[in-house]
CSV table of C-alpha atoms in Angstrom, one decimal:
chain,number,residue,atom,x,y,z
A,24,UNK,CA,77.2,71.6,129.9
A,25,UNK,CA,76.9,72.5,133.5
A,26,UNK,CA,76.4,76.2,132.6
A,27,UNK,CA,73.9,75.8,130.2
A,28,UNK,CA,71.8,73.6,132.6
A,29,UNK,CA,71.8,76.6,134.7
A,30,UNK,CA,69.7,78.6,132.1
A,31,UNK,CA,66.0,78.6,131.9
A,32,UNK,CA,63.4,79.6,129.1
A,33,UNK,CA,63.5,83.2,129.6
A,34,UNK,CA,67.3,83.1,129.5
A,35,UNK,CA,67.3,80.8,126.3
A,36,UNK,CA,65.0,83.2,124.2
A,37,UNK,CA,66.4,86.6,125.2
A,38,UNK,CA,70.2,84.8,124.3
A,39,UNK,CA,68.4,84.2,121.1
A,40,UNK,CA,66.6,87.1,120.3
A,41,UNK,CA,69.0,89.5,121.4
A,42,UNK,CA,72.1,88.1,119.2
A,43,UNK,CA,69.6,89.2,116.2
A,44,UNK,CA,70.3,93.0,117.5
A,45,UNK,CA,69.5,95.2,120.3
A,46,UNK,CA,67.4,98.7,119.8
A,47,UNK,CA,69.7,102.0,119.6
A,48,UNK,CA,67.1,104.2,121.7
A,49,UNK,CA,67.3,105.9,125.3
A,50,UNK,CA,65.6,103.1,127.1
A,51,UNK,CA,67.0,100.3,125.1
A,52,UNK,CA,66.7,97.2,127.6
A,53,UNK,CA,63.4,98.4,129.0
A,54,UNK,CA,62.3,98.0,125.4
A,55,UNK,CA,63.9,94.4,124.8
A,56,UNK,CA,62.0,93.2,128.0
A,57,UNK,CA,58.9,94.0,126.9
A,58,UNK,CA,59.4,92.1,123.7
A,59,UNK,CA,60.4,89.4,125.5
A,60,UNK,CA,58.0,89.4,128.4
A,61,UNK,CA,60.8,90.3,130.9
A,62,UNK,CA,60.8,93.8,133.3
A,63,UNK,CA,63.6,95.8,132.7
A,64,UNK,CA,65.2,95.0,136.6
A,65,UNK,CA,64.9,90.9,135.3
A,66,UNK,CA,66.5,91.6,131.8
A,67,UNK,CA,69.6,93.7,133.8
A,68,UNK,CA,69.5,91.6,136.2
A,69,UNK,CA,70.1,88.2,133.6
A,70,UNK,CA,72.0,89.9,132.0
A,71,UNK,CA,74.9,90.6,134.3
A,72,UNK,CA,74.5,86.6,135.4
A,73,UNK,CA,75.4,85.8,132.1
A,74,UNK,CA,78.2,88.1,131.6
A,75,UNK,CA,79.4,86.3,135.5
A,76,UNK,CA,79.1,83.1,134.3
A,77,UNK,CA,81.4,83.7,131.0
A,78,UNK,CA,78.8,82.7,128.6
A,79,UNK,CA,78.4,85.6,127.0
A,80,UNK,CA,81.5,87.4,125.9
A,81,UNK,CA,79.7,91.1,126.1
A,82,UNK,CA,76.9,92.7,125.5
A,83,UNK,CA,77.7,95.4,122.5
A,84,UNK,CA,79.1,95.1,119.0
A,85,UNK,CA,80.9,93.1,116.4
A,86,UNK,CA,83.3,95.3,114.0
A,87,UNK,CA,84.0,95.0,110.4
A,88,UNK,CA,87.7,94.9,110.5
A,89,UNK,CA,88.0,96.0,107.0
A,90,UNK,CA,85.8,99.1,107.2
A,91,UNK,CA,87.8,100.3,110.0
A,92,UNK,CA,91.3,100.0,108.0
A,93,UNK,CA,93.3,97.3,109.0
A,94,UNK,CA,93.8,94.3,107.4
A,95,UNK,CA,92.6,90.9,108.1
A,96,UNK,CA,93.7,87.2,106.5
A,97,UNK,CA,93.6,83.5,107.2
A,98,UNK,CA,96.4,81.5,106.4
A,99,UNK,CA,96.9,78.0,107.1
A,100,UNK,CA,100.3,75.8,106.6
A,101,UNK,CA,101.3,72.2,106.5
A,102,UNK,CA,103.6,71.8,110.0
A,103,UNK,CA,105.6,67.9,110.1
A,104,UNK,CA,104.0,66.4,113.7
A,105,UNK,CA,107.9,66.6,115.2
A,106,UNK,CA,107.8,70.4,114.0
A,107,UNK,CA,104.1,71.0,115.9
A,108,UNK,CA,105.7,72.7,118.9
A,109,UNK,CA,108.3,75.0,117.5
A,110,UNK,CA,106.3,76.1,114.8
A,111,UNK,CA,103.0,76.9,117.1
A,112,UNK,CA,105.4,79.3,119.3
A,113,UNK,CA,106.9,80.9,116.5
A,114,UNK,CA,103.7,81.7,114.9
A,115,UNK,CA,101.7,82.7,118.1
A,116,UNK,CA,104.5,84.7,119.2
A,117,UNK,CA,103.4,86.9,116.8
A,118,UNK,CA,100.9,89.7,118.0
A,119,UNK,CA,99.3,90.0,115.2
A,120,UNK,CA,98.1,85.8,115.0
A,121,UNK,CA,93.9,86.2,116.7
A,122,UNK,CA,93.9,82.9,116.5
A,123,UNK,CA,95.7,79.6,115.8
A,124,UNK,CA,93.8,75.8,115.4
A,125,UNK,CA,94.7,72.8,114.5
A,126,UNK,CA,92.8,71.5,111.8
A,127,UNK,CA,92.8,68.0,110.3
A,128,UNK,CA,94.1,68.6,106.4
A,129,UNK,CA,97.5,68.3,105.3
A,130,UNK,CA,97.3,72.2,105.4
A,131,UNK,CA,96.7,71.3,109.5
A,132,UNK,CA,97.5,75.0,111.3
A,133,UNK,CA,95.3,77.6,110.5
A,134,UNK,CA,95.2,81.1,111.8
A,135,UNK,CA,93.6,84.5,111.5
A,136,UNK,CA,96.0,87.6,110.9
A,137,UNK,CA,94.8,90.7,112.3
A,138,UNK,CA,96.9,93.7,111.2
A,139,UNK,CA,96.7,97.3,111.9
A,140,UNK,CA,97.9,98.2,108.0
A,141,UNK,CA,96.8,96.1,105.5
A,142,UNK,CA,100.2,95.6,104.0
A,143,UNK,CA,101.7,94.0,107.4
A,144,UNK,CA,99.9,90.9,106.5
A,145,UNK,CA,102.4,90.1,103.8
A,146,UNK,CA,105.5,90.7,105.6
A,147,UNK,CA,104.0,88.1,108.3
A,148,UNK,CA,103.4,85.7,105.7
A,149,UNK,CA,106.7,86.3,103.9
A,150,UNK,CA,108.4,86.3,107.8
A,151,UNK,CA,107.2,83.5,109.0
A,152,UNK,CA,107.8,81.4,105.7
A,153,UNK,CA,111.6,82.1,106.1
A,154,UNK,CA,111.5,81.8,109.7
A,155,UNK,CA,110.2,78.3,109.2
A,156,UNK,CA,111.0,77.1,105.9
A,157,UNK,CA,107.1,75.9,105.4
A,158,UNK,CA,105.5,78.4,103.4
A,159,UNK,CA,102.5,80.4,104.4
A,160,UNK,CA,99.3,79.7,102.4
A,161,UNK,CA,97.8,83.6,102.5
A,162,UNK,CA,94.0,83.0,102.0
A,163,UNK,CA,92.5,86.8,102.4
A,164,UNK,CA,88.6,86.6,101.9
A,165,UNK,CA,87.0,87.5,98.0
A,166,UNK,CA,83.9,88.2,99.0
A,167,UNK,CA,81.7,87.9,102.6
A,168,UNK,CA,78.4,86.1,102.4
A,169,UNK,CA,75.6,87.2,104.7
A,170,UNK,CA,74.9,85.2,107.1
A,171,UNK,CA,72.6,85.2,110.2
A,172,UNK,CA,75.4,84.6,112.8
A,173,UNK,CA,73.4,82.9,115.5
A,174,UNK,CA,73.6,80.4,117.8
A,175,UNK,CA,70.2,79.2,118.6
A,176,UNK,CA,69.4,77.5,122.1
B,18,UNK,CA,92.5,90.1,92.9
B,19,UNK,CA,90.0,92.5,94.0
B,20,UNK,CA,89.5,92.1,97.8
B,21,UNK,CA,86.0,93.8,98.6
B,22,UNK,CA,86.8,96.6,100.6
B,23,UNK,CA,89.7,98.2,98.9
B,24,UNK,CA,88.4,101.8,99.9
B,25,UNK,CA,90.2,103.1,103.1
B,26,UNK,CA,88.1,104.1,105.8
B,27,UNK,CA,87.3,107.9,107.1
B,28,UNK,CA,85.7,108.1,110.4
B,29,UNK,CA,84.9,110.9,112.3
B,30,UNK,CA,87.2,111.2,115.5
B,31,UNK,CA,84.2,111.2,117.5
B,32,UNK,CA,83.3,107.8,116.3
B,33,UNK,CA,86.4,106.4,116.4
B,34,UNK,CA,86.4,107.4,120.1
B,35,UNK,CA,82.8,106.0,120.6
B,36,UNK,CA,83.9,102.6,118.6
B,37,UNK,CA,87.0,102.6,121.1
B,38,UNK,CA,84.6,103.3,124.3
B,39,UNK,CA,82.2,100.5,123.4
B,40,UNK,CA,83.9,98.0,121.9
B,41,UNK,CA,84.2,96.0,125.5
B,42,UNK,CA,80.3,96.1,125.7
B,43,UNK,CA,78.1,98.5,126.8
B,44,UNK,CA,77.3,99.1,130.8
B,45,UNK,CA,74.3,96.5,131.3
B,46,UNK,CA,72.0,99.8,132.9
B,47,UNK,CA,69.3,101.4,132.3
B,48,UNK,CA,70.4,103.9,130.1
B,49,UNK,CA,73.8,102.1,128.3
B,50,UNK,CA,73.8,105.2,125.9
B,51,UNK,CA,74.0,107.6,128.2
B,52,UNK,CA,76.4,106.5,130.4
B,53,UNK,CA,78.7,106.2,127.5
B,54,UNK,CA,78.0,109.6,126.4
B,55,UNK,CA,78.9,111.0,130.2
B,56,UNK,CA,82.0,109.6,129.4
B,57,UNK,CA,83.0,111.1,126.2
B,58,UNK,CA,81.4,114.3,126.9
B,59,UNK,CA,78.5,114.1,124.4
B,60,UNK,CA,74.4,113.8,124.3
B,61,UNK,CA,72.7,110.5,124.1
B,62,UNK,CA,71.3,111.7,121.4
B,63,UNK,CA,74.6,112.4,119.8
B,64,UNK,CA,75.5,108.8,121.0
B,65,UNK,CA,72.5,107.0,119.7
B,66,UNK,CA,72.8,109.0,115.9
B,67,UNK,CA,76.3,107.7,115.9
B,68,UNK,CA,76.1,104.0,116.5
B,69,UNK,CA,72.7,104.2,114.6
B,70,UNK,CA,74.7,105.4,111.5
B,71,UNK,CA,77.8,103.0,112.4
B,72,UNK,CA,76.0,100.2,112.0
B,73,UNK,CA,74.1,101.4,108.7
B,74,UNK,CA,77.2,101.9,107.1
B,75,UNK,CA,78.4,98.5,108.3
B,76,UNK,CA,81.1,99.4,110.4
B,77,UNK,CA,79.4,97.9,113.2
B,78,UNK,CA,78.5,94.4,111.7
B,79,UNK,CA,76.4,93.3,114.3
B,80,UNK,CA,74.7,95.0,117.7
B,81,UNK,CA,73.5,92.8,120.8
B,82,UNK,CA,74.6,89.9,122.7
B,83,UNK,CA,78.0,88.5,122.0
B,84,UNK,CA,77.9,84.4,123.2
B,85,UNK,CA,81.0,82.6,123.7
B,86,UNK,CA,80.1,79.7,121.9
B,87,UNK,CA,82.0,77.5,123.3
B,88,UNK,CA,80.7,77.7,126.7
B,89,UNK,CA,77.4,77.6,125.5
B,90,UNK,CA,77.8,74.0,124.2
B,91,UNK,CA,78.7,74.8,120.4
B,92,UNK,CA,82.0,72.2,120.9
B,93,UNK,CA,81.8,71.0,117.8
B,94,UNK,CA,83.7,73.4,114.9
B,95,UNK,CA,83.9,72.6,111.4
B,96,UNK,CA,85.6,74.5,108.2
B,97,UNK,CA,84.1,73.3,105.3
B,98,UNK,CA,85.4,74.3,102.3
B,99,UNK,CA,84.4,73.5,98.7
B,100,UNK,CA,85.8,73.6,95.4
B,101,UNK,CA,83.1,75.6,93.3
B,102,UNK,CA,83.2,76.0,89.8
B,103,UNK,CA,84.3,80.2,89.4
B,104,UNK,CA,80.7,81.1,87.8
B,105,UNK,CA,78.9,79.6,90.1
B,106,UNK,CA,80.3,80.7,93.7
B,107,UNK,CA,78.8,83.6,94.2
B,108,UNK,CA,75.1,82.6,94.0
B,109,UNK,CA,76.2,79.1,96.0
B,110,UNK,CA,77.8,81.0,98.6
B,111,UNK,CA,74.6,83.4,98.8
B,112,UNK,CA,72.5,80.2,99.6
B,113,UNK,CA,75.3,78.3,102.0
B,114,UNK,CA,75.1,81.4,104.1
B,115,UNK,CA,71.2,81.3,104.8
B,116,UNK,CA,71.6,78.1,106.4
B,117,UNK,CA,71.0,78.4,110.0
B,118,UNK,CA,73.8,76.3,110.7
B,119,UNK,CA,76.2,78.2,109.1
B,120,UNK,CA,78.1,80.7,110.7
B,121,UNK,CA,80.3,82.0,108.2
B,122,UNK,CA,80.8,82.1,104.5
B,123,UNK,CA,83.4,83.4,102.6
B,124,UNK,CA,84.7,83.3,98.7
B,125,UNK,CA,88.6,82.8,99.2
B,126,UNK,CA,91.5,82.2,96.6
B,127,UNK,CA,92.6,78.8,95.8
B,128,UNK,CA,96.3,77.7,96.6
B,129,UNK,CA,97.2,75.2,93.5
B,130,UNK,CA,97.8,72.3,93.3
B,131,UNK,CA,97.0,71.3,97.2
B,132,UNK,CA,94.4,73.6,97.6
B,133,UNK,CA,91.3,73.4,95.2
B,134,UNK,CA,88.7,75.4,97.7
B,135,UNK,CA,87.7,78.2,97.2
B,136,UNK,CA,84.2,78.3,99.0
B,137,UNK,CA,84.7,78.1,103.0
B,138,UNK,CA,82.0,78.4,105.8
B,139,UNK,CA,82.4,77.3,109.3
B,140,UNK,CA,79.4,75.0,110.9
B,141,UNK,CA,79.0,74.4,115.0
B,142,UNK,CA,77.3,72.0,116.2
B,143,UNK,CA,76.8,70.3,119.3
B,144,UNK,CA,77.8,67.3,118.2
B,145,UNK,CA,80.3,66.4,115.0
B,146,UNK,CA,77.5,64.1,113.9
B,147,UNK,CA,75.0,67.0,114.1
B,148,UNK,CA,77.5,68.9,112.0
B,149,UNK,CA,77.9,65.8,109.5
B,150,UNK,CA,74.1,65.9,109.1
B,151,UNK,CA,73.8,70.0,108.6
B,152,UNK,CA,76.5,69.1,105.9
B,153,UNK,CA,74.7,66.5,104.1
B,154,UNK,CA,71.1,68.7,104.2
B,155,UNK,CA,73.2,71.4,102.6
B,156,UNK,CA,74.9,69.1,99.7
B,157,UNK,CA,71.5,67.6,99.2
B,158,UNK,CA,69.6,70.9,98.9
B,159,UNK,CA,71.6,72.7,96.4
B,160,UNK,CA,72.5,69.5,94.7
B,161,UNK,CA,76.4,69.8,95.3
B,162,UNK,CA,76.8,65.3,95.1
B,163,UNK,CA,79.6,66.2,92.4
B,164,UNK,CA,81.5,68.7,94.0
B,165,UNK,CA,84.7,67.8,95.9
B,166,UNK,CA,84.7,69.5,99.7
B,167,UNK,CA,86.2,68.9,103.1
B,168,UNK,CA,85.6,69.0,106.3
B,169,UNK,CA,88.4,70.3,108.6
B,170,UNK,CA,87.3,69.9,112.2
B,171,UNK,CA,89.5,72.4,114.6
B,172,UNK,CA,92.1,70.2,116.6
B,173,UNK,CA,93.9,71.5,119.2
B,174,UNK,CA,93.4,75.9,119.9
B,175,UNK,CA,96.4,77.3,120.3
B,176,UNK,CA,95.7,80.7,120.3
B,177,UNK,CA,92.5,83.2,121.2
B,178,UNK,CA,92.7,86.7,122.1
B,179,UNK,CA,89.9,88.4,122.7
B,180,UNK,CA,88.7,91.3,120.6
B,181,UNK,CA,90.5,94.7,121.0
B,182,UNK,CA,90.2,97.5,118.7
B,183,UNK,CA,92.9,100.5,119.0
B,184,UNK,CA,91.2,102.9,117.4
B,185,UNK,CA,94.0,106.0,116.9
B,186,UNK,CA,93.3,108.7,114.5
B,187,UNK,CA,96.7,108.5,112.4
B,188,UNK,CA,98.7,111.7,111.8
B,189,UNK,CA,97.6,115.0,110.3
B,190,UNK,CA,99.8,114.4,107.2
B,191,UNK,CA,98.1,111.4,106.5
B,192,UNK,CA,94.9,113.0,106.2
B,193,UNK,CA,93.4,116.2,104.3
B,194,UNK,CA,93.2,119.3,106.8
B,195,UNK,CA,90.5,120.2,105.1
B,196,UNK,CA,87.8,117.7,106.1
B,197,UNK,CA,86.6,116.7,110.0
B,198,UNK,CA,87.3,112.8,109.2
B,199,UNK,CA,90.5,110.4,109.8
B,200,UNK,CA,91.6,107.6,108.9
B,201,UNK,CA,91.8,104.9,111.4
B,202,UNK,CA,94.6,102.5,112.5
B,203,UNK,CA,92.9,99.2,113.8
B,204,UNK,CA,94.0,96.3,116.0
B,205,UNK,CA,91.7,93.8,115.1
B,206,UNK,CA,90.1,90.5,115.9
B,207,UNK,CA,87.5,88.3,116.3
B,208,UNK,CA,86.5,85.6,118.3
C-alpha cells in the first residue's frame, strides 16, 4: 500500500485511537493530542494530510439510519452470468441501492437499500423483482450486535 | 417480525439541522464546535449539549475518525453468515461481535430453502488467508465445528456512494403542533 507506507507511528496510533471516539468539549483536538503525545498544531496538521490523501473518509460521525427514520435493508439475488450486466444497471440505477457487490454464493449480488420511508424498501424489492424476473431476497436486520468497529494499524 | 427499532424518530429541528451540518465531518480547527455553531447561529455550548446527547441516545453511533478501509489496506472483505439454531443466536451473535476482527454483526431472517443463515458479520483482513484464520479462531472458540456457514468474499463493487443524510423536518400535519420535535425524513447510507 503506497499510502500506508507514507504513515508513521504517531499517525498509526492516533488513526487507532481516535476511531474509538473523539471528546465533545471546546478544545477537543488539543485534548486528543495530549493523550496521544502530539501538540494540537501536529494533530491538525495530520489530520488534514490524511483527509488529502483519501484515507480517511472524514473526521465526524457515523449515523444510525434507523433512529433517524428511514429505512435500511440488504438484499441479495441470484443474477445468470449472461444477465450480470443488465441486471447491475437496472439495480444501481436506482438511487436508493448504497451499495452493490458481487459476492461468491448462488445468491451472488448483494446490496444495501437506503430509503427515506421505511416502506419504500418494499416497493424496490417488489420493483425490481418484476423488472427482472429474479426475485429479490429482502434480508432487513433482527437485531444489531455491538461491535467495536475498528480497523487497527 | 419485529425489526428493533420500530419507534419513529422525533428530533428537535435544531438537531436535525446540527446532524445535517456535520454529517460531512467536522472543520479540522481548533475549535470544530464552535465553528459549527457560527454557522447555525447557536453557542458551543448549545452545540456540544446536542451532539453529547445525540450520541447518548444513539443517533450518532459512533464520533471520531472515519477510515476508508480500503485505502488503508483492509482489501480483503468477507460476509460470513451462519445458520444458528433460533435459541442460541442472540448470545452467539453477542460474542461474534467482540471479536476484533469483526466489523459487523447482525441477526437477519432466513430465506428458505436456499438461504439457511441467519447470523451474518462481515470480517477485513489484509489478506483472505488472514480472514480464513480470524474465521477458524472464531469457530474454534465458541465451538461452532457443527454449524453450517459461509464465506462470501465481495467480488466485483459496483456501486458506493458516499454517505449523505437529508435531514428535512416533514410537514406540520405530520407532526403534533403541540410539541418542539419532528420527525425526520432520511437519505441514508453507509460506507
Amino acid at each position: 500500500m503506497a499510502e500506508t507506507a507514507l504513515l508513521d507511528a504517531a499517525d498509526k496510533a492516533l488513526i487507532n485511537r481516535l476511531q474509538e471516539g473523539f471528546p465533545i468539549s471546546s478544545h477537543p483536538f488539543a485534548e486528543s493530542g495530549r493523550e496521544l503525545g502530539l501538540s494540537e498544531d501536529d494533530l491538525l496538521n495530520r489530520l488534514k494530510r490524511l483527509q488529502e490523501n483519501g484515507l480517511m473518509t472524514r473526521f465526524g460521525p457515523l449515523y444510525h439510519a434507523e433512529r433517524l427514520g428511514g429505512g435500511l435493508s440488504l438484499c441479495a439475488m441470484a443474477v445468470p452470468e449472461d444477465r450480470f450486466n443488465e441486471i447491475t444497471e437496472l439495480v444501481n440505477s436506482y438511487p436508493e441501492v448504497a451499495h452493490n457487490y458481487e459476492r461468491d454464493h448462488l445468491l451472488n449480488m448483494w446490496f444495501v437499500l437506503a430509503t427515506e420511508a421505511p416502506q419504500r424498501i418494499a416497493e424496490v424489492v417488489q420493483e425490481i423483482t418484476q423488472r427482472s424476473g429474479i426475485t429479490v431476497r429482502n434480508m432487513p436486520k433482527i437485531e444489531e450486535f455491538f461491535v467495536g468497529l475498528k480497523f487497527t494499524l | 417480525m419485529v425489526l428493533a427499532a420500530a419507534v419513529p424518530p422525533r428530533l428537535e429541528a435544531m438537531d436535525a439541522q446540527l446532524l445535517e451540518a456535520v454529517q460531512g465531518g467536522l472543520p479540522i480547527c481548533s475549535r470544530p464546535y464552535a465553528a459549527v455553531a457560527q454557522v447555525l447561529g447557536i453557542t458551543e455550548e448549545e452545540v456540544i449539549r446536542r451532539i453529547a446527547n445525540l450520541q447518548q441516545s444513539g443517533i450518532i453511533k459512533r464520533w471520531g475518525v472515519v477510515v476508508r478501509h480500503h485505502e488503508l489496506g483492509f482489501t480483503a472483505n468477507a460476509m460470513v453468515v451462519w445458520d444458528i439454531p433460533d435459541t442460541q443466536v442472540q448470545t452467539l451473535g453477542a460474542q461474534m461481535g467482540a471479536f476484533p476482527c469483526v466489523t459487523l454483526c447482525y441477526r437477519r431472517p432466513r430465506r428458505l430453502p436456499e438461504w439457511p443463515y441467519n447470523l451474518f458479520c462481515m470480517i477485513h483482513g489484509k489478506e483472505r488467508h488472514h480472514v480464513l484464520q480470524s474465521i477458524a479462531t472464531i469457530i474454534a472458540t465458541l465451538g461452532l465445528d457443527a454449524v453450517d456457514y459461509k464465506v462470501l468474499f465481495s467480488g466485483r463493487r459496483f456501486k458506493q456512494r458516499g454517505a449523505h443524510y437529508q435531514l428535512t423536518p416533514v410537514a406540520e400535519n405530520r407532526a403534533p403542533a403541540a410539541t418542539a420535535s419532528t420527525p425526520l425524513h432520511a437519505v441514508v447510507t453507509h460506507g
